[in-house]
Amino acid sequence: MENETVGRLNYLEAASNLIPAGSINEVRAEEILAALDEDQREVALATRGPVCVIAGAGTGKTKAITHRIAYASAIGTMNPQRVLALTFTARAAGEMRARLRSLGVPTVAARTIHSAALKQLIYFWPGVFGGRTPDLLTTKTAYVKEAISRASLVGQIGNSSRDLLRDIASEIEWAKVSEIGPQDYIEESKGRSERARINTGQLAQVYEAYESLKRQERTIDFEDVLLLTTAMIEEVREVREQVQDQYRFFTVDEYQDVSPLQQRLINAWLGNRQEICVVGDPAQTIYSFAGATPTFLNTFSGRFPDAQVVRLTTGYRSTPEITFTANSVLRSGSMGQELVAVSAHGQPPVVNEYKDEAAEVVGVVGEIRKLIAQGVAPQDIAVLARTNAQLSAIASQCLSAQVPYQVRNNERFFERSDVRDFLKGVRQASVIPNQGTSWLDELRSLAQPFITSATTDGITALLHLAYELDQDAAFTPKSLRSYLREVEERAEQNNPPVMPVTTLATLHAAKGLEWDHVFLIGVSEGTLPTNENSVAEERRLFYVGITRARRNLVMSYRSRPSRFLGEIGLK
């Protein structure tokens, strides 16, 4: 305790040399630190970069890095208006903004890497490139289909199914974030474990035609956004100086998921400065197929020899029984540092065997119905699977059994016609608010014409968000206009509200989320792992699935149990 106090005083003293006398809010700073455990406090005290935080699942990494920003702002070593906090999903960015707002630093820019880049690209486009900003391509499938035709491959490839188009689009994305052009694709993709459903020569042709089509239609995709923004900063001095003056302190969450192109952009933003804090967990690297690599996290200290490295190992999310299982996976794959659980004890994870998929689906949904009948809230339950196809069967059974559910997917929630029409009404009502009723009552009235009996109704989700915001002390003023600002910010970030229903998600889509009760289905050989060429990554997926559960974990398989269950002694 004495060393910690001395450390805090040293930081306060150092800060006093950087800012005007009387600017340090020592009381506020101490309050921020008081909310942290010893390891998290070490992160917060490291107010000057470079800093590398290795954070296991459920160890409070978001709490640590947001308190670091708030603490540094309170003592004056960091100007919150000059901070850029980056993460990989709109949901995570929204959570970060909410936490920073509650900590008294609402002016911090917390965004996904793509949204931060897009904002800068749109701002500088007229002066750098001239003319109007190109249209942004939010989905590649239509362009990929046309590219197949232009490459004269329709006869060779056959029917362009949705799955095939998605596979090709994903492979193009991998190539672009790995900075591999169409002319180099065949050579650079040798040895790649993930493969699209056409050969490399054909894919190179489609890739070339896709890029040509975009140029013709004056359209850019999300990978172009990263590349063009990076090029602007690297090559145009005025842009570089302006951007680097605006953002001087960087925090990068989920750093194990950075791609080579994203790292190049981060380098451009940072310049020759060292005010960067990165947070990640090599054991949760599950997006290698999309170009993500833990290399930049693992080599951070080599690139920044003076970096302070902090490890968060206290697990707050899961029971000791679930944490023990997760640690067994870490040991079996030599994946990283184990966690120490501090939660109350619970039941050990359960492994169920079923004769086939149909029996598994019926059994799992039956268990969910029992939980709900016992009073468990549907939103505290999730079913996780390796593939979307597995979720389709579960969704059908949920519908038959009248279990409310939501499939987490890539649907653009805010582009739905009912959502657009409802928000149009809210926008009109917010101009002349009804003084005779509360904003929530007015919102309910606006929603009434849209409410249906569907279990996944989007308006219900928007109403649920309103109830949550009304309980949030930081949400002020409580009005339709404030609500609309929150929703429009979510729309810009593609961060839809979550409904109070059971979640069905793939293991990839579940990353960063958690539930009290998790059913991990299809833990069968041939399904998990589903790819013999990437067993290590599939094991990390298994680890991610296990660590989504807070209180209860039920795993199931049919036919042959996964080798991963054998590795940890559960089969």
Coordinates of C-alpha atoms in Angstrom, one line a residue:
M1 CA 0.0 0.0 0.0
E2 CA 2.8 2.4 0.8
N3 CA 4.4 1.8 -2.6
E4 CA 1.1 2.4 -4.3
T5 CA 0.6 5.7 -2.4
V6 CA 4.2 6.8 -3.4
G7 CA 3.4 5.9 -7.0
R8 CA 0.3 8.0 -7.1
L9 CA 2.1 10.9 -5.5
N10 CA 4.9 10.6 -8.1
Y11 CA 2.4 10.7 -10.9
L12 CA 0.6 13.7 -9.4
E13 CA 3.9 15.5 -8.9
A14 CA 4.9 14.8 -12.5
A15 CA 1.5 16.0 -13.7
S16 CA 1.9 19.2 -11.8
N17 CA 4.9 20.1 -14.0
L18 CA 2.9 19.7 -17.1
I19 CA -0.3 21.7 -16.4
P20 CA -1.1 25.0 -14.6
A21 CA -1.1 25.0 -10.8
G22 CA -4.5 24.2 -9.3
S23 CA -5.7 22.1 -12.3
I24 CA -5.2 18.7 -10.7
N25 CA -8.4 17.2 -9.3
E26 CA -6.8 15.0 -6.6
V27 CA -10.1 14.0 -4.9
R28 CA -11.6 12.9 -8.2
A29 CA -8.4 11.1 -9.2
E30 CA -8.4 9.1 -5.9
E31 CA -12.0 8.2 -6.4
I32 CA -11.2 6.8 -9.9
L33 CA -8.4 4.7 -8.5
A34 CA -10.5 3.4 -5.6
A35 CA -12.8 1.5 -7.9
L36 CA -9.9 -0.6 -9.3
D37 CA -8.1 -3.8 -8.1
E38 CA -4.3 -3.8 -7.8
D39 CA -3.6 -4.8 -11.4
Q40 CA -6.2 -2.5 -12.9
R41 CA -4.8 0.3 -10.8
E42 CA -1.4 -0.3 -12.2
V43 CA -2.9 0.2 -15.7
A44 CA -4.6 3.5 -14.6
L45 CA -1.3 4.8 -13.0
A46 CA 0.6 4.2 -16.3
T47 CA -0.7 7.5 -17.7
R48 CA 2.1 8.0 -20.1
G49 CA 2.7 5.6 -23.0
P50 CA 3.7 3.2 -24.3
V51 CA 1.7 0.7 -22.3
C52 CA 0.7 -2.9 -23.1
V53 CA -2.1 -4.6 -21.2
I54 CA -2.5 -8.4 -21.5
A55 CA -6.0 -9.0 -20.3
G56 CA -7.6 -12.4 -19.9
A57 CA -11.3 -13.0 -20.5
G58 CA -13.5 -11.3 -17.9
T59 CA -10.7 -9.5 -16.1
G60 CA -12.1 -6.0 -16.4
K61 CA -10.0 -4.6 -19.3
T62 CA -12.6 -2.0 -20.4
K63 CA -12.9 -0.8 -16.8
A64 CA -9.1 -0.6 -16.6
I65 CA -8.5 1.4 -19.8
T66 CA -11.5 3.8 -19.3
H67 CA -10.4 4.5 -15.8
R68 CA -6.9 5.1 -17.1
I69 CA -8.2 7.8 -19.4
A70 CA -10.3 9.3 -16.7
Y71 CA -7.5 9.3 -14.2
A72 CA -5.0 10.8 -16.6
S73 CA -7.6 13.5 -17.5
A74 CA -8.2 14.2 -13.8
I75 CA -4.5 14.7 -13.0
G76 CA -3.9 16.6 -16.2
T77 CA -1.5 14.3 -18.1
M78 CA -4.0 13.7 -20.8
N79 CA -6.4 16.1 -22.5
P80 CA -9.6 14.1 -23.1
Q81 CA -10.4 16.1 -26.2
R82 CA -7.1 14.8 -27.7
V83 CA -7.7 11.1 -27.0
L84 CA -8.7 8.6 -29.7
A85 CA -9.9 5.3 -28.1
L86 CA -10.2 2.6 -30.7
T87 CA -12.0 -0.8 -30.7
F88 CA -13.3 -3.3 -33.2
T89 CA -17.1 -3.3 -32.8
A90 CA -19.7 -0.6 -32.6
R91 CA -21.1 -2.2 -29.5
A92 CA -17.7 -2.1 -27.7
A93 CA -17.2 1.5 -28.8
G94 CA -20.7 2.4 -27.5
E95 CA -19.9 0.7 -24.1
M96 CA -16.6 2.6 -23.9
R97 CA -18.3 5.9 -24.6
A98 CA -21.0 5.2 -21.9
R99 CA -18.3 4.3 -19.3
L100 CA -16.2 7.4 -20.1
R101 CA -19.3 9.5 -19.8
S102 CA -20.1 8.1 -16.4
L103 CA -16.5 8.8 -15.4
G104 CA -16.9 12.5 -16.3
V105 CA -15.0 12.5 -19.6
P106 CA -17.7 12.6 -22.2
T107 CA -15.5 14.4 -24.8
V108 CA -13.3 11.4 -25.5
A109 CA -13.6 10.1 -29.1
A110 CA -14.3 6.4 -28.7
R111 CA -14.8 4.8 -32.1
T112 CA -14.2 1.7 -34.2
I113 CA -11.1 1.9 -36.4
H114 CA -13.2 2.0 -39.5
S115 CA -15.5 4.8 -38.3
A116 CA -12.6 6.9 -37.2
A117 CA -11.0 6.5 -40.5
L118 CA -14.2 7.2 -42.4
K119 CA -14.8 10.4 -40.5
Q120 CA -11.4 11.7 -41.4
L121 CA -11.6 10.6 -45.0
I122 CA -14.9 12.4 -45.6
Y123 CA -13.6 15.5 -43.9
F124 CA -10.4 15.7 -45.9
W125 CA -11.7 14.3 -49.2
P126 CA -12.6 17.6 -51.0
G127 CA -9.2 19.2 -50.3
V128 CA -7.1 16.0 -51.0
F129 CA -8.9 14.2 -53.8
G130 CA -11.4 16.7 -55.1
G131 CA -15.0 16.2 -56.1
R132 CA -17.7 14.4 -54.1
T133 CA -16.8 11.5 -51.7
P134 CA -17.4 8.1 -53.4
D135 CA -20.3 6.0 -52.2
L136 CA -19.5 3.5 -49.5
L137 CA -20.1 -0.1 -50.3
T138 CA -21.6 -1.7 -47.1
T139 CA -21.9 -5.2 -48.6
K140 CA -19.8 -6.8 -51.3
T141 CA -22.1 -9.6 -52.6
A142 CA -23.8 -7.8 -55.4
Y143 CA -20.5 -6.4 -56.7
V144 CA -18.8 -9.8 -56.4
K145 CA -21.6 -11.4 -58.4
E146 CA -21.1 -8.9 -61.2
A147 CA -17.4 -9.3 -61.0
I148 CA -17.8 -13.1 -61.6
S149 CA -19.7 -12.3 -64.7
R150 CA -17.2 -9.7 -65.9
A151 CA -14.4 -12.2 -65.4
S152 CA -16.3 -14.7 -67.6
L153 CA -16.4 -17.3 -64.9
V154 CA -20.1 -17.9 -64.5
G155 CA -19.9 -21.1 -66.5
Q156 CA -16.9 -22.4 -64.5
I157 CA -18.1 -21.4 -61.0
G158 CA -21.7 -22.4 -61.5
N159 CA -24.5 -21.2 -59.4
S160 CA -23.4 -18.1 -57.4
S161 CA -25.0 -19.1 -54.1
R162 CA -25.1 -16.6 -51.2
D163 CA -22.5 -18.7 -49.3
L164 CA -20.2 -18.7 -52.3
L165 CA -20.5 -14.9 -52.8
R166 CA -19.8 -14.4 -49.0
D167 CA -16.8 -16.7 -49.2
I168 CA -15.3 -14.8 -52.1
A169 CA -16.0 -11.4 -50.4
S170 CA -14.3 -12.6 -47.2
E171 CA -11.2 -13.7 -49.2
I172 CA -11.0 -10.3 -50.9
E173 CA -11.3 -8.6 -47.5
W174 CA -8.5 -10.8 -46.2
A175 CA -6.3 -9.9 -49.2
K176 CA -6.9 -6.2 -48.9
V177 CA -6.3 -5.9 -45.1
S178 CA -3.2 -8.0 -45.6
E179 CA -2.1 -5.4 -48.3
I180 CA -2.1 -8.0 -51.1
G181 CA -3.3 -6.9 -54.5
P182 CA -5.0 -9.0 -57.2
Q183 CA -1.7 -9.5 -59.1
D184 CA 0.0 -11.0 -56.0
Y185 CA -3.0 -13.0 -54.6
I186 CA -2.1 -16.4 -56.0
E187 CA 1.5 -16.4 -54.7
E188 CA 0.7 -14.7 -51.3
S189 CA -2.2 -17.1 -50.5
K190 CA -0.1 -20.2 -50.7
G191 CA -0.3 -22.1 -47.4
R192 CA -3.4 -20.3 -46.3
S193 CA -5.6 -22.6 -44.2
E194 CA -8.8 -20.8 -45.1
R195 CA -10.0 -21.3 -48.7
A196 CA -12.8 -19.9 -50.7
R197 CA -14.9 -22.3 -52.7
I198 CA -13.1 -21.5 -56.0
N199 CA -9.5 -21.9 -56.9
T200 CA -6.9 -19.2 -56.4
G201 CA -6.6 -18.4 -60.1
Q202 CA -10.3 -17.8 -60.4
L203 CA -10.4 -15.7 -57.2
A204 CA -7.6 -13.5 -58.4
Q205 CA -9.7 -12.8 -61.6
V206 CA -12.8 -12.0 -59.6
Y207 CA -10.7 -9.8 -57.3
E208 CA -9.3 -7.8 -60.2
A209 CA -12.8 -7.5 -61.8
Y210 CA -14.3 -6.4 -58.4
E211 CA -11.7 -3.6 -58.0
S212 CA -12.3 -2.5 -61.6
L213 CA -16.0 -2.4 -61.1
K214 CA -15.6 -0.2 -58.0
R215 CA -13.5 2.3 -59.8
Q216 CA -16.0 2.4 -62.6
E217 CA -18.9 3.0 -60.2
R218 CA -17.0 5.4 -58.1
T219 CA -17.5 3.3 -55.0
I220 CA -15.2 2.4 -52.1
D221 CA -15.4 -0.5 -49.6
F222 CA -14.4 -0.4 -45.9
E223 CA -10.9 -1.7 -46.7
D224 CA -10.5 1.2 -49.2
V225 CA -11.5 3.6 -46.3
L226 CA -8.5 2.3 -44.3
L227 CA -6.1 2.4 -47.2
L228 CA -7.1 5.9 -48.4
T229 CA -7.1 7.4 -44.9
T230 CA -3.6 5.9 -44.3
A231 CA -2.3 7.2 -47.6
M232 CA -3.6 10.7 -46.9
I233 CA -1.9 10.9 -43.5
E234 CA 1.3 9.4 -44.9
E235 CA 1.6 11.5 -48.0
V236 CA -0.1 14.8 -47.3
R237 CA 1.7 16.9 -44.7
E238 CA -1.1 19.2 -44.0
V239 CA -3.5 16.3 -43.3
R240 CA -0.8 14.6 -41.2
E241 CA -0.2 17.6 -39.0
Q242 CA -3.8 18.3 -38.5
V243 CA -4.8 14.8 -37.6
Q244 CA -1.8 14.3 -35.3
D245 CA -2.5 17.6 -33.6
Q246 CA -6.1 16.6 -33.0
Y247 CA -5.3 13.2 -31.6
R248 CA -2.2 12.8 -29.3
F249 CA -3.2 9.9 -27.0
F250 CA -4.3 6.5 -28.3
T251 CA -5.9 3.5 -26.7
V252 CA -6.4 0.4 -28.9
D253 CA -8.7 -2.3 -27.5
E254 CA -8.7 -6.0 -28.8
Y255 CA -5.2 -5.4 -30.1
Q256 CA -4.8 -9.1 -30.9
D257 CA -7.3 -8.6 -33.8
V258 CA -5.3 -5.9 -35.6
S259 CA -4.6 -6.5 -39.3
P260 CA -1.5 -5.3 -41.1
L261 CA -3.5 -2.5 -42.8
Q262 CA -5.0 -1.4 -39.5
Q263 CA -1.6 -1.4 -37.9
R264 CA -0.3 0.8 -40.7
L265 CA -3.1 3.3 -40.1
I266 CA -2.4 3.3 -36.3
N267 CA 1.2 4.0 -37.1
A268 CA 0.2 6.9 -39.3
W269 CA -2.0 8.3 -36.5
L270 CA 0.7 7.9 -33.9
G271 CA 3.6 9.2 -35.9
N272 CA 6.9 9.2 -34.0
R273 CA 5.2 9.6 -30.6
Q274 CA 4.8 6.9 -28.0
E275 CA 1.5 7.9 -26.3
I276 CA -0.3 4.6 -27.0
C277 CA -1.9 2.0 -24.7
V278 CA -2.8 -1.3 -26.3
V279 CA -5.0 -4.0 -24.7
G280 CA -5.4 -7.6 -25.9
D281 CA -5.4 -11.3 -25.2
P282 CA -3.5 -13.7 -27.6
A283 CA -5.7 -16.5 -26.4
Q284 CA -8.7 -14.8 -28.0
T285 CA -7.3 -14.4 -31.5
I286 CA -10.1 -15.8 -33.6
Y287 CA -10.2 -13.7 -36.7
S288 CA -7.0 -14.9 -38.5
F289 CA -9.2 -15.8 -41.5
A290 CA -10.0 -12.1 -41.8
G291 CA -6.4 -10.9 -41.6
A292 CA -6.2 -10.4 -37.8
T293 CA -2.9 -11.3 -36.2
P294 CA -1.6 -11.3 -32.7
T295 CA 1.9 -10.5 -34.0
F296 CA 1.6 -6.7 -33.2
L297 CA 0.5 -7.4 -29.7
N298 CA 3.2 -10.1 -29.1
T299 CA 6.0 -7.8 -30.5
F300 CA 4.8 -4.5 -28.9
S301 CA 7.7 -4.5 -26.3
G302 CA 10.1 -5.1 -29.1
R303 CA 8.9 -2.1 -31.0
F304 CA 8.6 0.0 -27.8
P305 CA 11.5 -1.1 -25.6
D306 CA 10.4 1.3 -22.8
A307 CA 6.8 -0.1 -22.7
Q308 CA 5.2 -0.8 -19.4
V309 CA 3.5 -4.3 -19.6
V310 CA 0.7 -5.0 -17.2
R311 CA -1.2 -8.4 -16.9
L312 CA -4.8 -8.6 -15.8
T313 CA -5.4 -12.1 -14.4
T314 CA -8.3 -11.8 -11.9
G315 CA -11.4 -13.2 -13.5
Y316 CA -14.6 -11.5 -12.4
R317 CA -17.0 -13.0 -15.0
S318 CA -17.2 -16.7 -14.4
T319 CA -17.5 -19.1 -11.5
P320 CA -14.3 -20.9 -10.4
E321 CA -15.7 -24.1 -12.0
I322 CA -16.0 -22.5 -15.4
T323 CA -12.7 -20.7 -15.0
F324 CA -11.0 -24.0 -14.2
T325 CA -12.3 -25.4 -17.5
A326 CA -11.1 -22.4 -19.4
N327 CA -7.7 -22.6 -17.8
S328 CA -7.6 -26.3 -18.9
V329 CA -8.0 -25.1 -22.5
L330 CA -5.3 -22.6 -22.0
R331 CA -2.9 -25.2 -20.7
S332 CA -3.7 -27.8 -23.4
G333 CA -2.9 -25.3 -26.1
S334 CA -0.1 -23.4 -24.3
M335 CA -2.2 -20.3 -25.0
G336 CA -1.3 -17.9 -22.2
Q337 CA -1.6 -17.0 -18.6
E338 CA -4.3 -18.6 -16.5
L339 CA -7.0 -16.7 -14.7
V340 CA -7.8 -16.6 -11.0
A341 CA -11.6 -16.6 -10.3
V342 CA -13.0 -14.5 -7.5
S343 CA -16.7 -15.2 -8.1
A344 CA -18.8 -17.4 -5.9
H345 CA -18.7 -21.1 -6.6
G346 CA -21.3 -22.7 -8.9
Q347 CA -22.0 -25.9 -10.7
P348 CA -19.3 -27.6 -12.8
P349 CA -19.8 -27.4 -16.6
V350 CA -22.1 -30.2 -18.0
V351 CA -21.4 -32.2 -21.2
N352 CA -24.4 -33.8 -22.8
E353 CA -24.4 -36.4 -25.6
Y354 CA -27.1 -36.6 -28.3
K355 CA -27.6 -39.2 -31.0
D356 CA -28.0 -36.6 -33.8
E357 CA -28.5 -32.8 -34.4
A358 CA -32.3 -33.1 -34.3
A359 CA -32.1 -34.6 -30.8
E360 CA -29.6 -32.0 -29.7
V361 CA -31.8 -29.1 -30.9
V362 CA -34.8 -30.4 -29.1
G363 CA -32.9 -31.1 -25.9
V364 CA -31.2 -27.7 -25.8
V365 CA -34.4 -25.8 -26.4
G366 CA -36.1 -27.9 -23.8
E367 CA -33.5 -26.9 -21.2
I368 CA -33.9 -23.3 -22.1
R369 CA -37.7 -23.6 -21.5
K370 CA -37.0 -25.1 -18.1
L371 CA -34.7 -22.2 -17.2
I372 CA -37.3 -19.6 -18.3
A373 CA -40.0 -21.5 -16.3
Q374 CA -37.8 -21.3 -13.3
G375 CA -37.7 -17.5 -13.6
V376 CA -34.4 -17.0 -15.5
A377 CA -34.7 -13.9 -17.8
P378 CA -34.4 -14.9 -21.5
Q379 CA -31.7 -12.3 -22.1
D380 CA -29.5 -14.1 -19.6
I381 CA -29.4 -17.2 -21.8
A382 CA -27.4 -17.8 -25.0
V383 CA -26.9 -20.6 -27.5
L384 CA -23.5 -20.5 -29.2
A385 CA -22.5 -22.5 -32.2
R386 CA -19.6 -22.8 -34.6
T387 CA -21.6 -22.1 -37.7
N388 CA -24.7 -20.2 -38.8
A389 CA -26.3 -23.4 -40.2
Q390 CA -26.4 -24.8 -36.6
L391 CA -28.2 -21.7 -35.4
S392 CA -30.9 -22.0 -38.1
A393 CA -32.1 -25.4 -36.6
I394 CA -32.1 -23.9 -33.1
A395 CA -34.1 -20.9 -34.3
S396 CA -36.7 -23.1 -35.9
Q397 CA -37.1 -25.1 -32.7
C398 CA -37.3 -21.9 -30.5
L399 CA -40.1 -20.6 -32.8
S400 CA -42.0 -23.9 -32.4
A401 CA -41.5 -23.9 -28.6
Q402 CA -42.4 -20.2 -28.3
V403 CA -39.0 -19.3 -26.8
P404 CA -38.3 -15.7 -27.6
Y405 CA -34.9 -15.4 -29.4
Q406 CA -32.7 -13.1 -31.4
V407 CA -30.0 -14.2 -33.9
R408 CA -27.0 -12.0 -33.7
N409 CA -26.0 -11.4 -37.3
N410 CA -24.8 -8.8 -39.7
E411 CA -28.2 -7.4 -40.7
R412 CA -28.2 -3.7 -40.9
F413 CA -30.8 -3.0 -38.1
F414 CA -31.2 0.7 -38.8
E415 CA -32.0 0.1 -42.5
R416 CA -35.1 -1.9 -41.7
S417 CA -38.3 -0.1 -43.0
D418 CA -40.1 -0.3 -39.7
V419 CA -37.2 1.1 -37.8
R420 CA -36.7 3.9 -40.3
D421 CA -40.4 4.8 -40.2
F422 CA -40.5 4.7 -36.4
L423 CA -37.5 6.9 -36.0
K424 CA -38.9 9.4 -38.5
G425 CA -41.9 9.8 -36.2
V426 CA -39.6 10.3 -33.2
R427 CA -37.6 12.9 -35.1
Q428 CA -40.8 14.8 -35.9
A429 CA -42.1 14.6 -32.4
S430 CA -38.8 15.7 -30.9
V431 CA -39.1 19.1 -32.6
I432 CA -42.2 20.0 -30.7
P433 CA -42.2 17.9 -27.5
N434 CA -45.5 17.2 -25.7
Q435 CA -45.2 19.0 -22.4
G436 CA -48.2 17.2 -21.0
T437 CA -46.6 13.7 -20.8
S438 CA -43.3 12.0 -20.1
W439 CA -40.9 11.3 -22.9
L440 CA -41.2 7.6 -22.3
D441 CA -45.0 7.7 -22.6
E442 CA -44.7 9.7 -25.7
L443 CA -42.3 7.2 -27.2
R444 CA -44.6 4.3 -26.3
S445 CA -47.5 6.1 -28.1
L446 CA -45.3 6.6 -31.2
A447 CA -44.4 2.9 -31.1
Q448 CA -47.9 1.5 -30.8
P449 CA -48.7 1.4 -34.5
F450 CA -45.5 -0.6 -35.2
I451 CA -45.8 -3.2 -32.4
T452 CA -46.4 -6.7 -33.7
S453 CA -46.4 -10.2 -32.1
A454 CA -43.1 -11.0 -33.7
T455 CA -40.5 -12.3 -31.1
T456 CA -37.7 -10.3 -32.7
D457 CA -39.5 -7.0 -33.3
G458 CA -37.1 -4.1 -33.9
I459 CA -39.4 -1.5 -32.3
T460 CA -39.5 -3.6 -29.1
A461 CA -35.7 -3.4 -29.1
L462 CA -35.8 0.4 -29.4
L463 CA -38.3 0.7 -26.6
H464 CA -36.1 -1.5 -24.4
L465 CA -33.2 0.8 -25.1
A466 CA -35.3 3.7 -24.0
Y467 CA -36.1 2.1 -20.7
E468 CA -32.4 1.4 -20.1
L469 CA -31.4 4.9 -20.9
D470 CA -34.1 6.3 -18.6
Q471 CA -32.5 4.4 -15.7
D472 CA -29.0 5.7 -16.6
A473 CA -28.1 8.7 -14.5
A474 CA -25.7 9.9 -17.1
F475 CA -28.5 10.1 -19.7
T476 CA -29.5 13.8 -19.6
P477 CA -31.6 15.6 -20.3
K478 CA -34.2 12.8 -20.4
S479 CA -36.1 13.7 -23.5
L480 CA -37.0 12.4 -27.0
R481 CA -34.3 14.6 -28.4
S482 CA -31.6 13.1 -26.2
Y483 CA -32.9 9.6 -27.0
L484 CA -32.8 10.4 -30.7
R485 CA -29.2 11.6 -30.5
E486 CA -28.3 8.3 -28.8
V487 CA -30.1 6.2 -31.5
E488 CA -28.6 8.2 -34.4
E489 CA -25.1 7.8 -32.9
R490 CA -25.8 4.0 -32.7
A491 CA -27.0 4.0 -36.3
E492 CA -23.9 5.7 -37.5
Q493 CA -21.8 3.1 -35.7
N494 CA -24.2 0.2 -36.7
N495 CA -24.7 -0.6 -33.0
P496 CA -28.3 -1.9 -32.7
P497 CA -30.0 -2.3 -29.3
V498 CA -30.2 -5.7 -27.9
M499 CA -33.6 -7.1 -27.0
P500 CA -34.6 -8.9 -23.8
V501 CA -34.7 -12.3 -25.5
T502 CA -32.5 -15.4 -25.7
T503 CA -29.4 -14.9 -27.9
L504 CA -28.4 -17.3 -30.7
A505 CA -24.9 -16.5 -32.0
T506 CA -21.9 -18.0 -33.6
L507 CA -18.7 -18.2 -31.5
H508 CA -17.3 -15.4 -33.6
A509 CA -20.3 -13.1 -33.1
A510 CA -20.3 -13.9 -29.3
K511 CA -16.8 -12.4 -28.8
G512 CA -16.9 -9.7 -26.2
L513 CA -20.3 -10.7 -24.8
E514 CA -21.4 -12.7 -21.7
W515 CA -24.4 -14.4 -20.3
D516 CA -25.3 -16.2 -17.1
H517 CA -26.3 -19.4 -18.9
V518 CA -24.5 -20.5 -22.0
F519 CA -25.3 -23.6 -24.2
L520 CA -22.3 -24.4 -26.4
I521 CA -23.7 -26.8 -29.0
G522 CA -22.0 -29.0 -31.6
V523 CA -18.8 -29.6 -29.7
S524 CA -18.3 -32.6 -32.0
E525 CA -15.3 -33.8 -34.0
G526 CA -15.6 -32.3 -37.5
T527 CA -17.7 -29.4 -36.3
L528 CA -15.4 -28.0 -33.6
P529 CA -12.8 -28.0 -34.9
T530 CA -14.4 -27.7 -38.3
N531 CA -11.1 -27.1 -40.1
E532 CA -8.2 -29.5 -39.7
N533 CA -5.7 -26.9 -41.0
S534 CA -6.5 -24.4 -38.2
V535 CA -6.9 -26.5 -35.0
A536 CA -5.1 -23.9 -32.9
E537 CA -7.5 -21.1 -33.8
E538 CA -10.5 -23.5 -33.4
R539 CA -9.2 -24.2 -29.9
R540 CA -9.1 -20.5 -29.2
L541 CA -12.8 -20.3 -30.4
F542 CA -13.6 -23.1 -27.9
Y543 CA -11.9 -21.0 -25.2
V544 CA -13.9 -17.9 -26.2
G545 CA -17.2 -19.9 -26.0
I546 CA -16.4 -21.2 -22.6
T547 CA -15.5 -17.8 -21.2
R548 CA -18.8 -16.3 -22.3
A549 CA -20.6 -18.1 -19.4
R550 CA -20.9 -16.4 -16.0
R551 CA -22.8 -19.0 -13.9
N552 CA -23.7 -22.1 -15.9
L553 CA -22.1 -23.8 -18.9
V554 CA -23.7 -26.7 -20.8
M555 CA -21.8 -28.2 -23.7
S556 CA -23.2 -30.8 -26.1
Y557 CA -22.1 -33.0 -28.9
R558 CA -23.5 -35.7 -31.2
S559 CA -21.7 -38.8 -32.6
R560 CA -18.1 -38.2 -31.7
P561 CA -17.0 -35.7 -29.0
S562 CA -14.5 -33.0 -30.0
R563 CA -10.9 -33.6 -29.3
F564 CA -11.0 -30.4 -27.3
L565 CA -13.3 -32.1 -24.7
G566 CA -10.8 -34.9 -24.4
E567 CA -7.9 -32.5 -24.0
I568 CA -9.4 -31.0 -20.9
G569 CA -10.6 -34.3 -19.4
L570 CA -14.3 -34.0 -20.0
K571 CA -14.5 -36.9 -22.4

